[in-house]
Coordinates of C-alpha atoms in Angstrom, one line a residue:
X187 CA 75.2 80.2 97.9
X188 CA 78.1 79.5 95.6
X189 CA 78.2 75.8 94.5
X190 CA 81.1 73.7 95.9
X191 CA 83.6 72.4 93.4
X192 CA 83.9 69.1 95.2
X193 CA 84.7 66.9 92.3
X194 CA 87.7 68.9 91.1
X195 CA 89.0 69.2 94.7
X196 CA 88.5 65.4 95.2
X197 CA 90.6 64.6 92.1
X198 CA 93.4 66.8 93.4
X199 CA 93.2 65.1 96.8
X200 CA 93.5 61.7 95.2
X201 CA 96.6 62.8 93.4
X202 CA 98.2 63.8 96.7
X203 CA 97.1 60.9 98.9
X204 CA 97.7 58.0 96.5
X205 CA 100.4 55.8 98.1
X206 CA 103.6 55.8 96.0
X207 CA 103.6 52.0 95.7
X208 CA 100.2 52.2 93.9
X209 CA 100.9 55.2 91.7
X210 CA 99.9 54.7 88.1
X211 CA 97.1 52.2 88.9
X212 CA 93.6 53.4 88.1
X213 CA 92.1 50.6 90.2
X214 CA 94.3 51.7 93.2
X215 CA 93.0 55.2 92.8
X216 CA 89.4 54.0 92.9
X217 CA 90.2 51.9 96.0
X218 CA 91.8 54.9 97.7
X219 CA 88.8 57.0 96.9
X220 CA 86.6 54.6 99.0
X221 CA 88.6 55.5 102.2
X222 CA 88.7 59.2 101.6
X223 CA 86.6 61.4 103.8
X224 CA 84.4 63.8 101.9
X225 CA 84.4 67.5 102.4
X226 CA 82.7 68.6 105.6
X227 CA 79.6 70.7 105.7
X228 CA 79.6 74.1 107.5
X229 CA 76.5 76.0 108.5
X230 CA 75.9 79.1 110.6
X231 CA 72.8 81.0 111.5
X232 CA 74.9 83.9 112.9
X233 CA 77.2 84.3 109.9
X234 CA 75.6 82.6 106.9
X235 CA 77.3 82.2 103.6
X236 CA 74.7 84.2 101.7
X237 CA 76.7 87.2 100.4
X238 CA 75.0 89.5 102.9
X239 CA 76.6 91.5 105.7
X240 CA 76.3 90.2 109.3
X241 CA 76.9 91.3 112.8
X242 CA 80.5 92.6 113.3
X243 CA 84.1 92.3 114.3
X244 CA 84.6 91.0 117.9
X245 CA 81.1 89.4 118.1
X246 CA 81.0 85.6 118.4
X247 CA 78.9 83.4 116.1
X248 CA 78.3 79.7 116.1
X249 CA 79.5 77.5 113.3
X250 CA 78.4 73.8 113.0
X251 CA 80.7 71.3 111.2
X252 CA 79.5 67.9 110.1
X253 CA 81.0 64.9 108.2
X254 CA 78.4 63.4 105.8
X255 CA 80.2 60.1 105.9
X256 CA 80.3 59.7 109.7
X257 CA 84.1 58.9 109.6
X258 CA 85.9 61.9 111.0
X259 CA 87.8 61.8 114.3
X260 CA 88.6 65.5 114.2
X261 CA 88.0 68.7 112.3
X262 CA 90.6 71.3 111.5
X263 CA 89.3 74.8 111.3
X264 CA 91.2 77.9 110.1
X265 CA 89.8 81.4 110.0
X266 CA 91.5 83.5 107.3
X267 CA 95.3 83.4 108.1
X268 CA 95.0 82.5 111.8
X269 CA 96.4 79.4 113.4
X270 CA 94.2 76.3 112.8
X271 CA 91.9 75.0 115.6
X272 CA 91.5 71.2 116.1
X273 CA 88.0 70.0 117.1
X274 CA 87.7 66.4 118.2
X275 CA 84.6 64.4 117.2
X276 CA 83.5 60.7 117.1
X277 CA 82.2 59.0 114.0
X278 CA 81.9 62.3 112.2
X279 CA 79.4 63.7 114.7
X280 CA 78.6 67.5 114.2
X281 CA 80.5 69.9 116.3
X282 CA 79.5 73.5 117.0
X283 CA 82.3 76.1 117.6
X284 CA 82.0 79.8 118.5
X285 CA 84.2 82.0 116.4
X286 CA 84.7 85.8 116.6
X287 CA 85.8 87.5 113.3
X288 CA 88.9 89.7 113.8
X289 CA 88.4 91.7 110.6
X290 CA 85.6 93.2 108.6
X291 CA 84.9 92.4 105.0
X292 CA 85.0 89.0 103.5
X293 CA 86.1 86.2 105.9
X294 CA 87.1 82.7 104.9
X295 CA 86.6 79.6 107.1
X296 CA 88.6 76.6 105.8
X297 CA 87.5 73.3 107.4
X298 CA 88.9 69.8 106.8
X299 CA 87.9 66.4 108.1
X300 CA 90.5 63.8 109.4
X301 CA 89.8 60.1 110.1
X302 CA 91.2 58.1 113.1
X303 CA 94.3 57.1 111.1
X304 CA 94.9 60.5 109.6
X305 CA 93.0 59.9 106.4
X306 CA 91.6 63.1 105.0
X307 CA 89.7 64.5 102.1
X308 CA 89.1 67.8 100.4
X309 CA 88.6 70.9 102.6
X310 CA 85.5 73.1 102.5
X311 CA 85.9 76.9 102.3
X312 CA 83.0 78.7 103.9
X313 CA 82.8 82.4 103.0
X314 CA 80.9 85.0 105.0
X315 CA 80.9 88.8 105.2
X316 CA 81.4 90.8 108.4
X317 CA 80.5 94.3 109.3
X318 CA 82.9 96.6 111.1
X319 CA 82.9 96.4 114.9
X320 CA 80.1 98.4 116.6
X321 CA 80.9 101.9 118.0
X322 CA 81.3 102.3 121.7
X323 CA 78.3 102.3 124.0
X324 CA 79.7 105.6 125.4
X325 CA 82.8 107.7 124.5
X326 CA 83.9 110.4 126.9
X327 CA 86.2 112.8 125.0
X328 CA 86.6 114.8 128.3
X329 CA 86.9 118.1 126.3
X330 CA 84.7 120.1 128.6
X331 CA 86.0 123.6 129.6
X332 CA 87.5 124.1 133.1
X333 CA 85.0 124.0 135.9
X334 CA 82.5 121.6 134.3
X335 CA 81.1 119.0 136.6
X336 CA 78.9 117.0 134.2
X337 CA 80.9 115.0 131.7
X338 CA 78.8 114.1 128.6
X339 CA 79.6 111.1 126.5
X340 CA 79.0 110.5 122.8
X341 CA 76.6 107.5 122.3
X342 CA 75.4 105.5 119.3
X343 CA 72.7 106.8 117.1
X344 CA 69.3 106.4 118.7
X345 CA 70.5 105.6 122.2
X346 CA 69.8 107.6 125.3
X347 CA 72.2 110.3 126.4
X348 CA 74.9 109.3 128.9
X349 CA 76.7 111.6 131.4
X350 CA 79.1 111.1 134.3
X351 CA 79.0 113.4 137.3
X352 CA 82.2 114.6 139.0
X353 CA 82.6 113.9 142.7
X354 CA 85.3 115.4 144.7
X355 CA 88.6 116.7 143.3
X356 CA 88.1 116.4 139.6
X357 CA 89.2 119.3 137.2
X358 CA 88.3 119.6 133.6
X359 CA 90.3 121.6 131.0
X360 CA 93.7 120.0 131.5
X361 CA 96.0 119.4 128.6
X362 CA 95.0 116.1 127.0
X363 CA 96.4 113.6 124.7
X364 CA 93.7 114.9 122.3
X365 CA 92.4 118.4 123.0
X366 CA 91.7 118.6 126.8
X367 CA 91.4 116.0 129.5
X368 CA 90.2 115.6 133.1
X369 CA 92.6 115.7 136.1
X370 CA 91.9 113.5 139.1
X371 CA 93.4 114.1 142.5
X372 CA 91.3 111.9 144.8
X373 CA 87.9 112.4 143.1
X374 CA 86.1 110.5 140.5
X375 CA 83.2 110.6 138.0
X376 CA 80.3 108.2 138.2
X377 CA 77.5 107.1 136.0
X378 CA 75.0 104.2 135.6
X379 CA 76.2 100.8 134.3
X380 CA 76.3 100.8 130.5
X381 CA 77.0 97.1 129.8
X382 CA 76.4 93.7 131.3
X383 CA 79.8 92.8 132.7
X384 CA 78.8 89.1 132.9
X385 CA 79.1 89.2 129.1
X386 CA 81.9 90.3 126.8
X387 CA 82.8 94.0 127.0
X388 CA 85.8 96.4 126.8
X389 CA 87.1 99.4 128.7
X390 CA 89.7 101.8 127.3
X391 CA 91.2 105.1 128.1
X392 CA 94.3 107.3 127.9
X393 CA 95.9 107.8 131.3
X394 CA 98.9 109.9 132.6
X395 CA 99.7 109.1 136.2
X396 CA 101.2 112.0 138.2
X397 CA 102.3 110.2 141.4
X398 CA 103.4 107.0 142.9
X399 CA 101.0 104.4 144.2
X400 CA 98.4 102.2 142.5
X401 CA 95.3 103.9 141.1
X402 CA 92.2 103.0 139.2
X403 CA 91.7 104.6 135.8
X404 CA 88.2 103.2 135.1
X405 CA 86.1 100.5 136.7
X406 CA 82.8 98.7 136.5
X407 CA 81.9 98.6 140.2
X408 CA 79.6 97.0 142.7
X409 CA 78.9 98.0 146.3
X410 CA 82.2 96.7 147.7
X411 CA 84.4 95.5 144.8
X412 CA 85.2 96.2 141.2
X413 CA 83.7 93.7 138.8
X414 CA 86.5 94.8 136.4
X415 CA 89.0 97.6 136.6
X416 CA 91.8 99.1 134.4
X417 CA 94.3 100.2 137.0
X418 CA 98.0 100.1 138.0
X419 CA 99.2 97.2 140.2
X420 CA 102.7 97.5 141.7
X421 CA 103.8 100.0 139.0
X422 CA 102.4 98.0 136.1
X423 CA 99.2 98.5 134.1
X424 CA 96.6 95.8 134.7
X425 CA 93.1 94.6 133.9
X426 CA 91.6 93.1 137.0
X427 CA 88.5 91.0 137.6
X428 CA 87.0 90.3 141.1
X429 CA 85.4 87.0 141.9
X430 CA 82.5 88.6 143.8
X431 CA 81.1 91.9 145.1
X432 CA 82.6 91.5 148.6
X433 CA 85.4 93.1 150.5
X434 CA 88.7 91.3 149.9
X435 CA 87.3 89.2 147.0
X436 CA 89.8 87.1 145.1
X437 CA 91.0 88.6 141.8
X438 CA 92.3 87.5 138.4
X439 CA 94.8 89.9 136.9
X440 CA 96.1 90.5 133.4
X441 CA 99.3 92.5 134.2
X442 CA 101.7 94.1 131.7
X443 CA 105.3 93.0 132.0
X444 CA 106.7 96.5 131.3
X445 CA 106.5 99.1 134.1
X446 CA 104.4 102.2 133.6
X447 CA 106.0 105.6 133.3
X448 CA 105.0 108.5 135.5
X449 CA 103.9 111.7 133.8
X450 CA 103.6 109.9 130.5
X451 CA 100.4 109.1 128.5
X452 CA 99.6 105.5 128.0
X453 CA 96.7 104.0 126.1
X454 CA 95.0 101.1 128.0
X455 CA 92.5 98.6 126.7
X456 CA 90.9 95.9 128.9
X457 CA 88.8 93.4 127.1
X458 CA 86.8 90.6 128.7
X459 CA 86.1 87.6 126.4
X460 CA 83.2 85.8 128.1
X461 CA 83.0 83.1 125.5
X462 CA 86.6 82.0 126.0
X463 CA 86.7 83.3 129.6
X464 CA 89.8 85.4 129.0
X465 CA 91.1 88.7 130.3
X466 CA 93.1 90.6 127.7
X467 CA 95.1 93.8 128.3
X468 CA 96.6 96.0 125.6
X469 CA 99.0 98.8 126.4
X470 CA 99.8 101.4 123.8
X471 CA 98.1 99.3 121.1
X472 CA 100.1 96.1 121.8
X473 CA 99.0 92.9 123.5
X474 CA 100.4 93.1 127.0
X475 CA 98.6 90.1 128.8
X476 CA 96.1 87.4 128.1
X477 CA 95.1 85.2 131.0
X478 CA 92.2 83.0 132.2
X479 CA 89.4 85.0 133.8
X480 CA 88.6 82.5 136.6
X481 CA 85.1 81.9 137.7
X482 CA 81.9 83.5 136.3
X483 CA 81.8 87.3 136.0
X484 CA 79.1 89.3 137.7
X485 CA 77.2 92.3 136.6
X486 CA 78.3 95.7 137.9
X487 CA 76.1 98.4 139.4
X488 CA 77.9 101.5 138.2
X489 CA 80.8 102.9 136.1
X490 CA 83.5 105.0 137.7
X491 CA 86.2 107.0 136.1
X492 CA 89.2 107.9 138.3
X493 CA 88.4 105.4 141.1
X494 CA 87.1 102.0 142.0
X495 CA 84.3 100.8 144.2
X496 CA 83.8 102.6 147.6
X497 CA 85.2 99.6 149.5
X498 CA 88.6 100.0 147.8
X499 CA 88.5 103.0 145.6
X500 CA 92.3 103.4 145.0
X501 CA 91.7 106.8 143.4
X502 CA 93.8 107.7 140.4
X503 CA 96.1 110.7 140.6
X504 CA 96.8 112.1 137.1
X505 CA 95.0 112.9 133.8
X506 CA 92.5 110.8 131.9
X507 CA 91.3 111.2 128.3
X508 CA 89.2 109.5 125.7
X509 CA 87.3 107.0 127.8
X510 CA 85.4 104.3 125.9
X511 CA 83.1 101.5 126.9
X512 CA 82.2 98.8 124.3
X513 CA 79.6 96.1 124.8
X514 CA 81.7 93.6 122.9
X515 CA 85.2 92.3 122.7
X516 CA 87.8 94.5 121.1
X517 CA 90.2 92.7 118.8
X518 CA 94.0 93.5 118.4
X519 CA 93.8 95.6 115.3
X520 CA 91.2 97.8 116.9
X521 CA 93.2 98.2 120.1
X522 CA 96.2 99.3 117.9
X523 CA 94.1 101.8 116.0
X524 CA 92.8 103.4 119.2
X525 CA 96.3 104.0 120.4
X526 CA 97.5 105.9 117.4
X527 CA 98.2 109.6 117.7
X528 CA 98.2 111.3 114.3
X529 CA 101.3 113.3 113.4
X530 CA 100.9 117.0 112.5
X531 CA 103.5 119.0 110.5
X532 CA 104.7 122.0 112.6
X533 CA 107.5 123.3 110.3
X534 CA 108.9 122.5 106.9
X535 CA 111.8 124.3 105.3
X536 CA 112.4 123.6 101.6
X537 CA 115.4 126.1 101.3
X538 CA 114.4 126.7 97.6
X539 CA 114.7 130.5 97.8
X540 CA 115.1 131.5 101.5
X541 CA 114.5 130.1 105.0
X542 CA 110.6 130.4 104.8
X543 CA 108.4 127.9 106.7
X544 CA 106.1 126.2 104.3
X545 CA 103.4 125.7 106.9
X546 CA 100.8 128.1 108.5
X547 CA 102.6 128.0 111.8
X548 CA 105.2 130.6 110.6
X549 CA 108.6 129.5 112.0
X550 CA 111.0 130.9 109.4
X551 CA 114.7 130.0 109.5
X552 CA 117.2 132.9 109.9
X553 CA 120.5 132.4 108.2
X554 CA 123.7 133.2 110.1
X555 CA 127.5 133.4 109.6
X556 CA 127.6 133.0 105.9
X557 CA 124.8 130.5 105.5
X558 CA 123.2 130.9 102.0
X559 CA 120.7 129.4 99.7
X560 CA 122.5 128.0 96.6
X561 CA 120.2 127.3 93.6
X562 CA 122.4 124.3 92.7
X563 CA 122.9 122.8 96.1
X564 CA 119.7 120.9 96.6
X565 CA 118.8 117.3 96.0
X566 CA 118.8 118.0 92.3
X567 CA 116.6 117.8 89.3
X568 CA 112.9 118.3 89.7
X569 CA 113.1 117.2 93.3
X570 CA 114.7 120.2 94.9
X571 CA 117.3 122.0 92.9
X572 CA 118.2 124.6 95.6
X573 CA 119.5 124.0 99.1
X574 CA 121.1 125.5 102.2
X575 CA 124.9 125.7 102.1
X576 CA 126.9 125.8 105.3
X577 CA 130.7 126.5 105.4
X578 CA 131.7 124.6 108.6
X579 CA 133.0 127.8 110.2
X580 CA 130.2 129.7 111.9
X581 CA 127.4 129.2 109.4
X582 CA 124.0 127.9 110.6
X583 CA 120.2 128.5 110.4
X584 CA 117.7 128.6 113.2
X585 CA 114.1 129.4 114.2
X586 CA 113.4 132.1 116.7
X587 CA 111.6 129.8 119.1
X588 CA 110.3 126.2 119.6
X589 CA 108.5 124.6 116.7
X590 CA 106.9 121.6 118.5
X591 CA 106.7 120.2 122.0
X592 CA 109.6 117.9 122.7
X593 CA 108.2 116.4 125.9
X594 CA 105.6 114.8 123.6
X595 CA 106.1 112.6 120.6
X596 CA 107.9 114.4 117.8
X597 CA 109.8 113.8 114.6
X598 CA 112.5 115.7 112.7
X599 CA 113.8 114.8 109.2
X600 CA 116.5 116.4 107.0
X601 CA 118.6 115.7 103.9
X602 CA 122.3 116.3 104.3
X603 CA 125.2 116.1 101.9
X604 CA 128.2 114.5 103.6
X605 CA 130.6 114.7 100.7
X606 CA 132.4 117.7 102.2
X607 CA 133.0 116.0 105.5
X608 CA 136.6 116.7 106.6
X609 CA 136.9 113.8 109.0
X610 CA 135.9 115.8 112.1
X611 CA 132.7 115.6 114.1
X612 CA 129.9 117.8 112.7
X613 CA 126.5 118.7 114.1
X614 CA 123.6 118.7 111.7
X615 CA 120.6 119.4 114.0
X616 CA 120.1 120.4 117.6
X617 CA 117.3 121.5 119.9
X618 CA 118.5 123.6 122.8
X619 CA 116.9 123.9 126.2
X620 CA 118.1 126.3 128.9
X621 CA 120.9 124.2 130.2
X622 CA 121.7 121.8 127.4
X623 CA 120.5 120.3 124.1
X624 CA 117.3 118.2 124.1
X625 CA 118.9 116.4 121.2
X626 CA 121.8 116.7 118.8
X627 CA 122.4 114.8 115.5
X628 CA 126.1 114.4 114.6
X629 CA 128.2 112.9 111.9
X630 CA 131.3 111.2 113.2
X631 CA 134.4 109.3 112.1
X632 CA 133.9 105.6 112.0
X633 CA 136.0 102.4 111.3
X634 CA 135.5 103.1 107.6
X635 CA 137.9 105.9 106.7
X636 CA 135.7 106.8 103.7
X637 CA 132.4 106.8 105.5
X638 CA 131.2 108.3 108.8
X639 CA 128.5 107.2 111.2
X640 CA 125.5 109.1 112.4
X641 CA 124.9 109.7 116.1
X642 CA 121.8 110.9 118.0
X643 CA 122.3 112.2 121.6
X644 CA 119.0 112.6 123.6
X645 CA 119.0 114.4 126.9
X646 CA 116.3 113.6 129.4
X647 CA 116.2 116.7 131.7
X648 CA 117.0 120.4 131.2
X649 CA 119.6 120.5 133.9
X650 CA 123.4 120.6 133.8
X651 CA 125.0 117.2 133.3
X652 CA 121.7 115.5 132.7
X653 CA 121.5 111.9 131.7
X654 CA 121.7 111.3 128.0
X655 CA 121.1 108.4 125.6
X656 CA 123.3 107.8 122.6
X657 CA 122.0 106.1 119.5
X658 CA 124.1 105.3 116.4
X659 CA 123.5 104.4 112.8
X660 CA 126.1 103.3 110.3
X661 CA 123.8 103.3 107.2
X662 CA 125.4 106.4 105.6
X663 CA 125.7 106.4 101.8
X664 CA 128.6 108.8 101.9
X665 CA 126.7 111.3 99.7
X666 CA 123.2 112.6 100.3
X667 CA 121.8 111.0 103.5
X668 CA 118.3 111.2 104.7
X669 CA 118.1 111.6 108.5
X670 CA 115.0 111.0 110.7
X671 CA 114.8 111.4 114.4
X672 CA 111.6 109.9 115.9
X673 CA 110.7 110.2 119.6
X674 CA 107.6 108.3 120.8
X675 CA 106.7 109.7 124.1
X676 CA 104.1 107.1 124.8
X677 CA 106.6 104.3 124.8
X678 CA 109.6 106.5 125.6
X679 CA 111.4 105.2 122.5
X680 CA 113.9 107.1 120.4
X681 CA 114.9 106.0 116.9
X682 CA 117.5 107.3 114.4
X683 CA 116.8 106.4 110.8
X684 CA 119.4 106.9 108.1
X685 CA 118.1 106.6 104.5
X686 CA 114.9 105.1 105.8
X687 CA 116.6 102.4 107.8
X688 CA 117.3 101.5 111.4
X689 CA 120.7 99.9 112.1
X690 CA 120.1 96.7 114.0
X691 CA 119.8 97.3 117.7
X692 CA 122.0 100.4 117.8
X693 CA 119.6 102.9 116.4
X694 CA 116.5 102.3 118.6
X695 CA 116.4 102.6 122.4
X696 CA 113.5 102.6 124.9
X697 CA 113.2 104.2 128.3
X698 CA 114.3 107.6 127.1
X699 CA 113.0 110.5 129.2
X700 CA 112.0 113.9 127.9
X701 CA 111.7 117.6 128.5
X702 CA 110.3 120.4 126.4
X703 CA 113.1 122.3 124.7
X704 CA 112.8 126.1 125.1
X705 CA 115.0 127.1 122.1
X706 CA 114.5 127.1 118.4
X707 CA 115.5 124.3 116.0
X708 CA 119.2 124.7 114.9
X709 CA 120.4 123.5 111.5
X710 CA 124.1 123.2 111.2
X711 CA 125.4 123.6 114.8
X712 CA 124.9 122.7 118.4
X713 CA 123.8 125.7 120.6
X714 CA 125.8 124.3 123.6
X715 CA 129.4 123.4 124.0
X716 CA 131.5 123.0 120.8
X717 CA 129.2 124.1 118.0
X718 CA 130.7 121.5 115.6
X719 CA 129.5 123.5 112.6
X720 CA 128.2 121.6 109.6
X721 CA 130.2 121.7 106.3
X722 CA 128.1 121.0 103.2
X723 CA 124.6 121.3 101.9
X724 CA 121.3 120.7 103.8
X725 CA 117.9 120.4 102.3
X726 CA 114.2 119.8 103.0
X727 CA 113.9 119.9 106.8
X728 CA 110.6 118.8 108.5
X729 CA 109.5 118.9 112.1
X730 CA 106.3 117.2 113.2
X731 CA 104.4 116.8 116.4
X732 CA 103.9 113.0 116.6
X733 CA 106.0 109.9 116.0
X734 CA 106.3 108.9 112.4
X735 CA 106.2 105.2 111.7
X736 CA 108.6 103.3 109.5
X737 CA 106.4 103.6 106.4
X738 CA 106.1 107.4 106.9
X739 CA 109.8 107.8 107.3
X740 CA 110.4 105.8 104.2
X741 CA 108.0 108.1 102.3
X742 CA 110.2 111.1 103.1
X743 CA 113.5 109.4 102.3
X744 CA 112.7 109.3 98.6
X745 CA 114.5 111.7 96.3
X746 CA 111.5 113.9 95.7
X747 CA 110.2 117.1 97.2
X748 CA 106.5 116.2 98.1
X749 CA 103.9 118.9 98.9
X750 CA 103.5 119.8 102.5
X751 CA 99.7 119.3 102.6
X752 CA 100.1 115.7 101.4
X753 CA 102.9 114.9 103.8
X754 CA 103.9 111.7 105.5
X755 CA 101.2 111.7 108.2
X756 CA 98.8 110.4 105.5
X757 CA 101.0 107.4 104.8
X758 CA 101.0 104.1 106.7

């Protein structure tokens, strides 16, 4: 154990706590030292300060704090950078507190003692090392081919195999959030109980509801009631605990404020913290509810996917993917990580020599109406000397067909030179459906006569006169601008970045619906209505399946032509 530097810390504490009226008096300092409280002691058998690695993230351990001088009225405890916790005591009596580390690696517990009149001394820093959180007890990827009735789970090394058996209307082989998924239409899958639900545990899954009405995605069940369930309640996602295994038992519910979206994937995590007696719900990686869990929890008899207990099954109608069961609490960073969907580049056009696609997907751009590759029209220098030039009068480039699914999360980025703007609206990018554009990105006049504004129009359905959402961004530089359109289908959020930045509340909107555009990506015009041809140079266009985050967008907004294999999906 590393020796405590108490003497040095004590001197520093004396300097801070000496009353101003006594400053400069050595005798006063000695007198003040007599009323200081010494540094508290901290011990833990679960997470000892021994430079070894112990248990893991999300697992509670007991820490005992003591005041050697028997003076303290309270202890202040802070783990890493979290909010401090006050622990009352009397006459410096030892207090034991349960703490669950929220991160792996070195952790730091800082503890101070305070007397009844606020007097205090030097803090103690207690260091301990924490393993990553344990893997799930079971993980159903649900990637079985169509017709499979036995759903196998991945388990931890050395543990017995686990499978769930499909009952009723359950179909495998559906399109999933990752690979394939299982579709539920009144049926369910059932298996043995995997965890003791009277203790801390976690359920998680991706779910895409296909119809109205409440349904149960995954539940730990008894004979008549669900011990716990991830389900929908009144059009909102919820984590629900029943007081007993009896019909009509009282429940405690952690319910998300935001309504759920039909036909849209959502990632759900329900975590029961038995030590603090809390129900915690995460939706799409973000904390959605944290409520008291009520009375003691009881141990379930079985695990069901797609329905609850026989006494109130509330079957789920829709698709389910990536079901996990943990025998511990899951912490916020882990919930956020589970909800991430990696981005994959589907098309990249450098316009250095032609309209070739720099990926293996093979979506070349065809140049039309006088569009040309100019060796001097790119971003310049070693970055990208050549670029695509468009004359504003019939010139554009496009792919022969769709590049990525636009009813799922996707991103499109491009560089555009606006110096040749003639003061009229111009369309830089569009994605046509059969009856209208899924999106169009336009450059428009603004209040500043020397600088325009960027506008994104997102259409929600492929029907005439469909509802559309307009997003604007005024961050144009009036020269080369980097444009990024990001659509997050999980949260139904659309964002328009200009030069790596959002523009206050105008360039991000939620609740934006989606459809899959049937046409190819257009560069330099709109395929519907007034084409609004682009006048000027365009360079380095990307289209990705997945929603880029802010860091990834920023990585593409630098004046450099990065290699496609090391693209922005590896950043952030």
